[in-house]
Tab-separated table of C-alpha atoms and ligand atoms in Angstrom:
chain	number	residue	atom	x	y	z
A	946	MET	CA	-163.756	81.098	126.960
A	947	GLU	CA	-163.309	79.006	123.811
A	948	GLY	CA	-162.169	80.945	120.819
A	949	PHE	CA	-160.499	83.733	122.843
A	950	HIS	CA	-156.772	83.705	123.778
A	951	ARG	CA	-155.138	85.682	126.664
A	952	LEU	CA	-152.296	87.756	124.878
A	953	ARG	CA	-149.767	89.881	126.656
A	954	LEU	CA	-149.382	93.304	125.481
A	955	ALA	CA	-145.638	93.759	124.353
A	956	ALA	CA	-146.233	97.565	123.872
A	957	VAL	CA	-148.579	100.249	124.272
A	958	ASP	CA	-147.552	103.464	122.234
A	959	GLY	CA	-149.405	106.735	122.001
A	960	LEU	CA	-150.380	107.709	118.481
A	961	THR	CA	-152.051	111.048	118.840
A	962	ASP	CA	-153.490	112.783	121.778
A	963	ASP	CA	-156.493	110.259	121.617
A	964	ALA	CA	-155.304	107.064	120.056
A	965	VAL	CA	-152.955	104.281	121.088
A	966	ALA	CA	-151.234	101.285	119.302
A	967	LEU	CA	-151.522	98.024	121.074
A	968	THR	CA	-148.873	95.248	120.096
A	969	PHE	CA	-149.462	91.849	121.121
A	970	ALA	CA	-146.897	89.415	122.018
A	971	VAL	CA	-147.673	85.958	120.387
A	972	PRO	CA	-146.463	82.856	121.901
A	973	ASP	CA	-144.784	80.383	119.679
A	974	GLY	CA	-147.684	77.882	120.165
A	975	LEU	CA	-150.209	80.363	118.829
A	976	ARG	CA	-148.192	81.830	115.980
A	977	GLN	CA	-149.956	79.995	113.293
A	978	LEU	CA	-153.397	80.911	114.699
A	979	PHE	CA	-152.706	84.436	114.665
A	980	ARG	CA	-151.173	84.922	111.452
A	981	PHE	CA	-153.103	87.516	109.625
A	982	ARG	CA	-153.757	88.786	106.044
A	983	PRO	CA	-153.953	92.489	105.288
A	984	GLY	CA	-157.064	94.027	106.180
A	985	GLN	CA	-158.062	91.502	108.714
A	986	HIS	CA	-159.164	92.412	112.212
A	987	LEU	CA	-159.129	91.163	115.951
A	988	THR	CA	-161.858	91.115	118.346
A	989	LEU	CA	-160.783	92.008	121.893
A	990	ARG	CA	-162.766	91.384	125.087
A	991	THR	CA	-162.773	92.692	128.713
A	992	GLU	CA	-165.096	92.915	131.608
A	993	LEU	CA	-165.899	96.444	132.727
A	994	GLY	CA	-168.307	97.044	135.664
A	995	GLY	CA	-169.511	93.354	135.236
A	996	GLU	CA	-170.238	94.017	131.595
A	997	ASP	CA	-168.740	91.759	128.938
A	998	LEU	CA	-167.367	94.227	126.233
A	999	ARG	CA	-166.119	92.881	122.991
A	1000	ARG	CA	-164.781	95.261	120.371
A	1001	THR	CA	-163.098	94.598	116.977
A	1002	TYR	CA	-159.932	96.402	115.789
A	1003	SER	CA	-158.195	96.002	112.441
A	1004	VAL	CA	-154.594	94.925	112.386
A	1005	CYS	CA	-152.585	97.980	111.265
A	1006	ALA	CA	-149.217	96.105	110.324
A	1007	PRO	CA	-148.349	94.389	107.226
A	1008	THR	CA	-148.678	90.570	107.048
A	1009	GLY	CA	-145.805	88.998	108.733
A	1010	GLY	CA	-145.204	92.119	110.998
A	1011	PRO	CA	-146.144	92.568	114.702
A	1012	LEU	CA	-149.781	91.858	115.813
A	1013	ARG	CA	-150.593	95.350	116.223
A	1014	VAL	CA	-153.983	97.402	116.417
A	1015	ALA	CA	-154.608	100.939	116.766
A	1016	VAL	CA	-157.624	102.345	118.990
A	1017	LYS	CA	-159.043	105.722	118.701
A	1018	ARG	CA	-160.662	107.193	121.759
A	1019	LEU	CA	-164.423	107.955	121.104
A	1020	ASP	CA	-166.324	110.272	123.398
A	1021	GLY	CA	-168.173	108.245	125.868
A	1022	GLY	CA	-166.788	105.073	124.165
A	1023	ALA	CA	-166.514	102.400	126.859
A	1024	PHE	CA	-163.931	100.188	125.401
A	1025	SER	CA	-161.817	102.721	123.631
A	1026	THR	CA	-161.616	104.897	126.548
A	1027	TRP	CA	-160.372	101.813	128.714
A	1028	ALA	CA	-157.938	100.770	126.157
A	1029	CYS	CA	-156.461	104.373	125.613
A	1030	THR	CA	-156.254	105.237	129.243
A	1031	GLN	CA	-155.912	102.089	131.269
A	1032	LEU	CA	-153.971	99.462	129.135
A	1033	GLN	CA	-150.262	99.224	129.881
A	1034	ALA	CA	-147.355	96.905	128.421
A	1035	GLY	CA	-147.437	93.617	130.256
A	1036	ASP	CA	-151.354	93.562	130.681
A	1037	GLU	CA	-153.086	90.629	129.278
A	1038	VAL	CA	-156.161	90.919	127.014
A	1039	GLU	CA	-158.495	88.315	125.537
A	1040	VAL	CA	-158.210	88.147	121.820
A	1041	LEU	CA	-159.954	86.168	119.071
A	1042	PRO	CA	-157.717	85.020	116.071
A	1043	PRO	CA	-157.659	87.331	112.890
A	1044	ALA	CA	-160.846	87.329	110.947
A	1045	GLY	CA	-162.374	89.115	107.987
A	1046	ARG	CA	-162.036	89.419	104.302
A	1047	PHE	CA	-161.266	93.167	103.544
A	1048	GLY	CA	-158.075	92.881	101.657
A	1049	PRO	CA	-156.585	91.647	98.368
A	1050	ALA	CA	-155.007	88.316	97.740
A	1051	VAL	CA	-151.504	89.674	97.461
A	1052	ALA	CA	-148.947	87.622	95.170
A	1053	ALA	CA	-145.527	88.637	94.011
A	1054	SER	CA	-146.334	88.235	90.432
A	1055	ARG	CA	-149.347	90.675	90.426
A	1056	ARG	CA	-149.297	94.051	88.968
A	1057	ARG	CA	-152.218	96.216	90.010
A	1058	ARG	CA	-152.847	99.717	90.958
A	1059	TYR	CA	-154.783	99.985	94.380
A	1060	GLY	CA	-156.905	102.972	95.519
A	1061	LEU	CA	-157.475	103.296	99.059
A	1062	VAL	CA	-159.802	105.777	100.689
A	1063	ALA	CA	-159.838	106.233	104.514
A	1064	ALA	CA	-160.686	108.753	107.154
A	1065	GLY	CA	-159.768	109.052	110.754
A	1066	SER	CA	-159.238	105.371	112.370
A	1067	GLY	CA	-160.303	103.949	109.150
A	1068	ILE	CA	-156.529	104.073	108.141
A	1069	THR	CA	-155.884	100.940	110.211
A	1070	PRO	CA	-156.880	98.210	107.665
A	1071	VAL	CA	-155.796	100.469	104.782
A	1072	LEU	CA	-152.206	100.766	106.052
A	1073	SER	CA	-151.875	97.180	106.551
A	1074	ILE	CA	-153.061	96.602	103.010
A	1075	ALA	CA	-150.843	99.454	101.531
A	1076	ALA	CA	-147.661	98.126	103.528
A	1077	THR	CA	-148.237	94.416	102.521
A	1078	VAL	CA	-148.836	95.194	98.850
A	1079	LEU	CA	-145.918	97.490	98.539
A	1080	ALA	CA	-143.528	94.760	100.312
A	1081	VAL	CA	-144.838	91.652	98.424
A	1082	GLU	CA	-145.890	93.052	94.781
A	1083	PRO	CA	-142.873	95.025	93.453
A	1084	ALA	CA	-144.692	96.016	90.277
A	1085	SER	CA	-147.820	97.358	92.059
A	1086	GLU	CA	-148.555	100.827	92.985
A	1087	VAL	CA	-150.841	102.532	95.858
A	1088	VAL	CA	-152.688	105.752	95.967
A	1089	LEU	CA	-154.149	106.624	99.535
A	1090	LEU	CA	-156.765	109.601	99.931
A	1091	TYR	CA	-156.610	110.190	103.842
A	1092	GLY	CA	-158.880	112.432	105.591
A	1093	ASN	CA	-158.456	113.888	109.081
A	1094	ARG	CA	-159.240	117.172	110.966
A	1095	THR	CA	-155.858	118.416	111.455
A	1096	ALA	CA	-152.356	117.059	111.012
A	1097	ARG	CA	-152.211	116.268	114.859
A	1098	ASP	CA	-155.098	113.903	114.390
A	1099	VAL	CA	-153.365	111.684	111.637
A	1100	MET	CA	-153.162	108.384	113.292
A	1101	LEU	CA	-149.993	106.176	112.072
A	1102	LEU	CA	-148.397	109.289	110.415
A	1103	GLU	CA	-144.931	107.927	111.303
A	1104	GLU	CA	-145.693	104.634	109.698
A	1105	LEU	CA	-147.116	106.211	106.604
A	1106	SER	CA	-143.995	108.467	106.185
A	1107	ASP	CA	-141.689	105.482	106.475
A	1108	LEU	CA	-143.777	103.615	103.821
A	1109	LYS	CA	-143.587	106.767	101.516
A	1110	ASP	CA	-139.673	106.909	102.268
A	1111	ARG	CA	-139.402	103.117	101.080
A	1112	HIS	CA	-141.450	103.457	98.236
A	1113	PRO	CA	-141.322	106.895	96.939
A	1114	THR	CA	-142.542	106.157	93.248
A	1115	ARG	CA	-145.001	103.327	94.152
A	1116	LEU	CA	-146.960	105.269	96.850
A	1117	GLN	CA	-149.056	108.316	96.511
A	1118	VAL	CA	-150.593	109.723	99.510
A	1119	LEU	CA	-153.128	112.658	99.459
A	1120	HIS	CA	-153.877	114.317	102.953
A	1121	VAL	CA	-157.055	115.961	103.187
A	1122	LEU	CA	-157.552	118.116	106.261
A	1123	SER	CA	-160.851	119.487	107.361
A	1124	ARG	CA	-159.708	122.011	110.120
A	1125	GLU	CA	-156.426	123.068	108.641
A	1126	GLU	CA	-155.488	125.157	105.615
A	1127	GLN	CA	-153.438	123.592	102.923
A	1128	PRO	CA	-151.762	124.932	99.894
A	1129	SER	CA	-154.310	123.422	97.737
A	1130	GLU	CA	-158.080	124.370	98.394
A	1131	LEU	CA	-158.950	120.837	97.144
A	1132	LEU	CA	-156.953	119.243	100.102
A	1133	SER	CA	-158.508	121.773	102.516
A	1134	GLY	CA	-161.979	120.430	103.864
A	1135	ARG	CA	-163.895	117.436	104.694
A	1136	LEU	CA	-163.349	114.302	102.860
A	1137	ASP	CA	-166.818	113.619	101.672
A	1138	PRO	CA	-167.974	111.906	98.430
A	1139	HIS	CA	-168.255	115.269	96.760
A	1140	ARG	CA	-164.607	116.275	97.415
A	1141	LEU	CA	-163.485	112.631	96.637
A	1142	GLY	CA	-165.074	112.959	93.108
A	1143	ARG	CA	-162.954	116.271	92.528
A	1144	LEU	CA	-159.779	114.707	93.877
A	1145	LEU	CA	-160.409	111.779	91.389
A	1146	ASP	CA	-160.892	114.163	88.726
A	1147	ALA	CA	-157.589	116.137	89.463
A	1148	PHE	CA	-155.295	113.260	90.428
A	1149	VAL	CA	-156.614	109.692	90.193
A	1150	PRO	CA	-158.519	108.715	87.065
A	1151	VAL	CA	-160.791	105.824	88.079
A	1152	ALA	CA	-159.903	103.756	85.169
A	1153	SER	CA	-156.190	103.803	86.334
A	1154	VAL	CA	-157.234	101.753	89.462
A	1155	ASP	CA	-157.724	98.117	89.481
A	1156	GLU	CA	-159.097	97.574	93.261
A	1157	TRP	CA	-160.503	99.899	95.662
A	1158	TYR	CA	-160.593	99.595	99.484
A	1159	LEU	CA	-162.608	102.227	101.454
A	1160	CYS	CA	-162.848	102.466	105.224
A	1161	GLY	CA	-164.089	105.413	107.358
A	1162	PRO	CA	-167.537	106.966	108.499
A	1163	PHE	CA	-170.762	105.315	106.887
A	1164	GLY	CA	-171.458	108.449	104.656
A	1165	LEU	CA	-168.140	108.642	103.333
A	1166	VAL	CA	-167.822	104.901	102.563
A	1167	THR	CA	-171.251	104.434	101.094
A	1168	GLY	CA	-171.081	107.636	99.028
A	1169	ALA	CA	-167.502	106.786	97.686
A	1170	ARG	CA	-168.727	103.354	96.738
A	1171	GLU	CA	-171.734	104.635	94.854
A	1172	LEU	CA	-169.488	107.357	93.055
A	1173	LEU	CA	-166.702	104.873	92.313
A	1174	THR	CA	-169.223	102.398	90.763
A	1175	ALA	CA	-171.008	105.153	88.902
A	1176	ARG	CA	-167.638	105.841	87.351
A	1177	GLY	CA	-167.063	102.449	86.130
A	1178	ALA	CA	-165.060	100.903	89.021
A	1179	SER	CA	-165.807	97.311	89.332
A	1180	SER	CA	-163.854	96.080	92.316
A	1181	VAL	CA	-164.758	98.240	95.327
A	1182	HIS	CA	-164.487	96.805	98.730
A	1183	VAL	CA	-165.667	98.497	101.936
A	1184	GLU	CA	-165.138	98.034	105.687
A	1185	LEU	CA	-167.226	99.745	108.068
A	1186	PHE	CA	-166.452	100.334	111.811
A	1187	HIS	CA	-169.826	101.351	112.833
A	1188	ALA	CA	-173.452	101.615	111.316
A	1189	GLU	CA	-176.423	103.081	112.770
A	1190	ALA	CA	-179.264	100.371	113.723
A	1191	PRO	CA	-181.957	99.894	111.004
A	1192	PRO	CA	-185.284	101.092	111.626
A	1193	PRO	CA	-187.115	98.615	114.003
A	1194	ARG	CA	-189.381	96.293	112.021
A	1195	PRO	CA	-193.218	96.560	112.269
A	1196	PRO	CA	-194.148	93.919	114.997
A	1197	ARG	CA	-196.113	90.949	113.599
A	1198	PRO	CA	-199.524	90.390	114.784
A	1199	GLN	CA	-199.277	88.662	118.201
A	1200	GLY	CA	-199.028	84.989	118.082
A	1201	THR	CA	-198.310	84.750	114.394
A	1202	ALA	CA	-194.569	84.593	114.343
A	1203	GLY	CA	-194.149	81.105	115.413
A	1204	GLU	CA	-191.397	79.133	116.899
A	1205	THR	CA	-188.338	77.671	115.587
A	1206	THR	CA	-185.877	74.703	116.644
A	1207	VAL	CA	-182.351	75.873	116.184
A	1208	VAL	CA	-179.536	73.559	116.033
A	1209	ALA	CA	-176.067	75.347	116.347
A	1210	GLU	CA	-172.927	73.693	115.739
A	1211	LEU	CA	-169.983	75.167	117.422
A	1212	HIS	CA	-166.342	73.962	118.496
A	1213	GLY	CA	-167.434	70.505	117.600
A	1214	ARG	CA	-170.568	70.237	119.665
A	1215	ALA	CA	-174.216	70.622	118.418
A	1216	SER	CA	-176.690	72.430	121.002
A	1217	THR	CA	-180.487	72.894	120.451
A	1218	VAL	CA	-182.621	75.845	121.542
A	1219	THR	CA	-186.319	76.812	120.723
A	1220	MET	CA	-186.824	80.333	119.823
A	1221	ASP	CA	-189.640	82.818	118.845
A	1222	ARG	CA	-189.188	83.875	115.208
A	1223	ASP	CA	-189.174	87.474	116.093
A	1224	GLU	CA	-185.978	86.875	118.042
A	1225	LYS	CA	-182.447	87.293	116.551
A	1226	VAL	CA	-180.808	83.872	116.195
A	1227	LEU	CA	-177.537	85.048	118.025
A	1228	ASP	CA	-179.782	85.777	121.171
A	1229	ALA	CA	-181.354	82.509	121.192
A	1230	VAL	CA	-178.213	80.566	120.784
A	1231	LEU	CA	-176.412	82.493	123.550
A	1232	ARG	CA	-179.167	81.004	125.934
A	1233	VAL	CA	-177.460	77.632	125.380
A	1234	ARG	CA	-173.966	78.401	124.237
A	1235	VAL	CA	-172.202	81.231	125.879
A	1236	ASP	CA	-169.045	80.678	123.654
A	1237	ALA	CA	-171.132	81.742	120.587
A	1238	PRO	CA	-168.759	84.237	118.850
A	1239	TYR	CA	-170.178	87.742	118.409
A	1240	ALA	CA	-168.753	91.604	118.918
A	1241	CYS	CA	-170.766	94.482	117.463
A	1242	ARG	CA	-174.202	92.984	117.216
A	1243	GLY	CA	-174.688	95.661	114.543
A	1244	GLY	CA	-173.924	93.723	111.179
A	1245	VAL	CA	-170.668	95.323	110.660
A	1246	CYS	CA	-167.851	93.048	112.249
A	1247	GLY	CA	-168.839	89.500	110.915
A	1248	THR	CA	-167.661	87.852	114.147
A	1249	CYS	CA	-171.036	85.948	114.411
A	1250	ARG	CA	-171.140	84.557	110.959
A	1251	ALA	CA	-172.504	80.980	110.498
A	1252	ARG	CA	-173.471	78.803	107.518
A	1253	VAL	CA	-177.184	77.795	107.186
A	1254	LEU	CA	-177.199	73.965	106.666
A	1255	GLU	CA	-181.031	73.630	107.056
A	1256	GLY	CA	-183.782	76.025	106.904
A	1257	ALA	CA	-183.682	79.675	106.291
A	1258	VAL	CA	-183.251	83.180	107.844
A	1259	GLU	CA	-183.954	86.626	106.868
A	1260	MET	CA	-181.327	89.398	107.939
A	1261	ASP	CA	-182.065	92.882	108.927
A	1262	THR	CA	-178.976	94.357	107.836
A	1263	ASN	CA	-175.496	93.159	106.402
A	1264	TRP	CA	-172.272	95.313	106.115
A	1265	ALA	CA	-169.978	92.259	106.737
A	1266	LEU	CA	-170.449	89.521	104.208
A	1267	GLU	CA	-169.518	89.802	100.634
A	1268	PRO	CA	-171.833	88.414	97.823
A	1269	ASP	CA	-169.947	85.251	97.333
A	1270	GLU	CA	-170.231	84.229	101.107
A	1271	LEU	CA	-173.961	84.919	101.123
A	1272	ALA	CA	-174.346	82.635	98.113
A	1273	THR	CA	-172.864	79.751	100.050
A	1274	GLY	CA	-175.494	80.287	102.802
A	1275	VAL	CA	-173.369	82.274	105.350
A	1276	VAL	CA	-175.344	84.714	107.561
A	1277	LEU	CA	-174.925	87.088	110.246
A	1278	THR	CA	-176.451	85.405	113.286
A	1279	CYS	CA	-176.864	88.668	115.249
A	1280	GLN	CA	-178.846	90.143	112.304
A	1281	SER	CA	-180.909	86.921	111.514
A	1282	ARG	CA	-184.624	85.871	112.248
A	1283	PRO	CA	-185.516	82.297	111.071
A	1284	THR	CA	-188.229	81.868	108.608
A	1285	THR	CA	-188.479	78.132	108.960
A	1286	GLY	CA	-189.498	75.764	111.666
A	1287	VAL	CA	-186.065	74.226	111.817
A	1288	LEU	CA	-182.927	75.904	111.450
A	1289	ARG	CA	-179.535	74.024	111.568
A	1290	LEU	CA	-176.434	76.230	111.342
A	1291	ALA	CA	-172.570	75.781	111.861
A	1292	TYR	CA	-170.573	78.401	113.217
A	1293	LEU	CA	-167.384	79.347	110.952
B	2536	LIG	C1	-164.348	95.417	111.430
B	2536	LIG	C2	-164.082	96.511	112.403
B	2536	LIG	C3	-162.853	97.098	112.519
B	2536	LIG	C4	-162.466	98.145	113.360
B	2536	LIG	N1	-161.275	98.599	113.527
B	2536	LIG	C5	-161.061	99.690	114.445
B	2536	LIG	C6	-159.798	100.138	114.541
B	2536	LIG	O1	-158.898	99.748	113.993
B	2536	LIG	N2	-159.481	101.212	115.392
B	2536	LIG	C7	-160.651	101.837	116.038
B	2536	LIG	O2	-160.276	102.681	116.733
B	2536	LIG	N3	-161.837	101.369	116.047
B	2536	LIG	C8	-162.111	100.309	115.201
B	2536	LIG	N4	-163.411	99.732	115.163
B	2536	LIG	C9	-164.537	100.274	115.949
B	2536	LIG	C10	-164.297	99.691	117.373
B	2536	LIG	O3	-164.719	98.276	117.227
B	2536	LIG	C11	-165.328	100.292	118.364
B	2536	LIG	O4	-166.688	100.440	117.661
B	2536	LIG	C12	-164.985	101.692	118.763
B	2536	LIG	O5	-163.603	101.548	119.498
B	2536	LIG	C13	-165.844	102.264	119.848
B	2536	LIG	O6	-166.176	101.278	120.839
B	2536	LIG	P1	-166.365	102.000	122.283
B	2536	LIG	O7	-166.714	100.808	123.234
B	2536	LIG	O8	-165.337	102.920	122.687
B	2536	LIG	O9	-167.783	102.788	122.138
B	2536	LIG	P2	-169.145	102.532	122.452
B	2536	LIG	O10	-169.366	102.533	124.129
B	2536	LIG	O11	-169.643	101.033	121.787
B	2536	LIG	O12	-170.084	103.647	121.768
B	2536	LIG	C14	-169.945	104.839	122.191
B	2536	LIG	C15	-170.885	105.677	121.208
B	2536	LIG	O13	-170.382	106.163	120.026
B	2536	LIG	C16	-171.030	105.365	118.896
B	2536	LIG	N5	-169.980	104.651	118.127
B	2536	LIG	C17	-169.399	103.332	118.469
B	2536	LIG	N6	-168.554	103.120	117.415
B	2536	LIG	C18	-168.349	103.920	116.634
B	2536	LIG	C19	-167.628	104.410	115.584
B	2536	LIG	N7	-166.573	103.458	115.122
B	2536	LIG	N8	-167.788	105.414	114.955
B	2536	LIG	C20	-168.839	106.494	115.594
B	2536	LIG	N9	-169.609	106.164	116.562
B	2536	LIG	C21	-169.440	105.059	117.094
B	2536	LIG	C22	-172.089	104.336	119.707
B	2536	LIG	O14	-173.142	104.152	118.821
B	2536	LIG	C23	-172.191	105.043	121.036
B	2536	LIG	O15	-173.080	106.140	120.792
B	2536	LIG	C24	-163.421	98.736	114.320
B	2536	LIG	C25	-164.843	98.195	114.230
B	2536	LIG	C26	-165.309	97.188	113.252
B	2536	LIG	C27	-166.430	96.469	113.118
B	2537	LIG	S1	-171.693	90.441	116.061
B	2537	LIG	FE1	-170.810	91.848	114.515
B	2537	LIG	S2	-171.714	91.487	112.697
B	2537	LIG	FE2	-172.853	90.089	114.012
């Protein structure tokens, strides 16, 4: 399928009892396309039991390092269970090139203090950011607050320890464990917004940090953003792996929704489809373009983004687009319903 590339797995390494790291071999001809910035992610695709499954995984290596993601197995999780139990070195997986804008624009001349907050598998993009910043910006510092259940659950522990050994004075890591006693009461318990507030009081004055990057469960990430903003932080970036679907919209009176003609530009070709305005744009476009990109369908991964060239839409939810993208007409097609009779959009 256009957009996806079959990449061979150079290595599959166990990280914890329920997480693996997948390292892809990138052929010379695709090296440029698969270059990634810190905090970016890949969308992987497979077919299981006749179902097309697509899931997004953040690259967990520094820019310039191996193309590597880490997958944590979820109870009942279709893709993560397959990846953690079936994939082996030498297998091929379909992969979209890196995407996403969660991560700083690193530069050797910058002198910043970065605050990183992660829980569980949320460490993946955060590790990429920390490792890249420490390698590229010699005057910058990183403080990481990282929550897990026990020390055994800490994904990428070895990579974090190596990073700490290489940059002992510029990297500070605070491990918070919810099911394991630690010498400090503050570090023993769930990393939730309340505990985060206490940790900031004790160790990390908010004013000492220039940029914040948060990745973890919905409650932690949204609560932490609220807390940091209330304490005066102005540069707070979030990455969500999963969000509950918003409550269903009340149905419009029958026959009042109307129809929209959608023209979708993708891979240099325009396709037209007529849709009901209560439908999602992505569902309509997929009827005529099976190559339309998507993964989560939940407004978190951003894979389905497109720019509106004519007409307008309303989105149910958005956890993937930053205000500057919204200002230039970028929308998530999996969350968009048209509000005009004609809608022309270009996939990005
Ligand atoms: C931008 C982005 C980056 C991501 N990076 C990573 C990463 O680096 N490592 C990683 O392991 N995962 C990552 N994810 C999550 C990943 O894409 C999948 O959602 C996850 O692996 C579950 O897929 P599954 O098919 O196993 O579960 P599914 O079969 O899709 O779901 C099983 C059940 O779990 C719920 N669920 C699905 N995802 C989550 C979740 N993340 N947290 C809690 N409940 C969930 C579902 O609602 C369902 O009830 C990322 C997601 C996004 C959007
Ligand atoms: S498919 Fe993930 S945001 Fe639309």
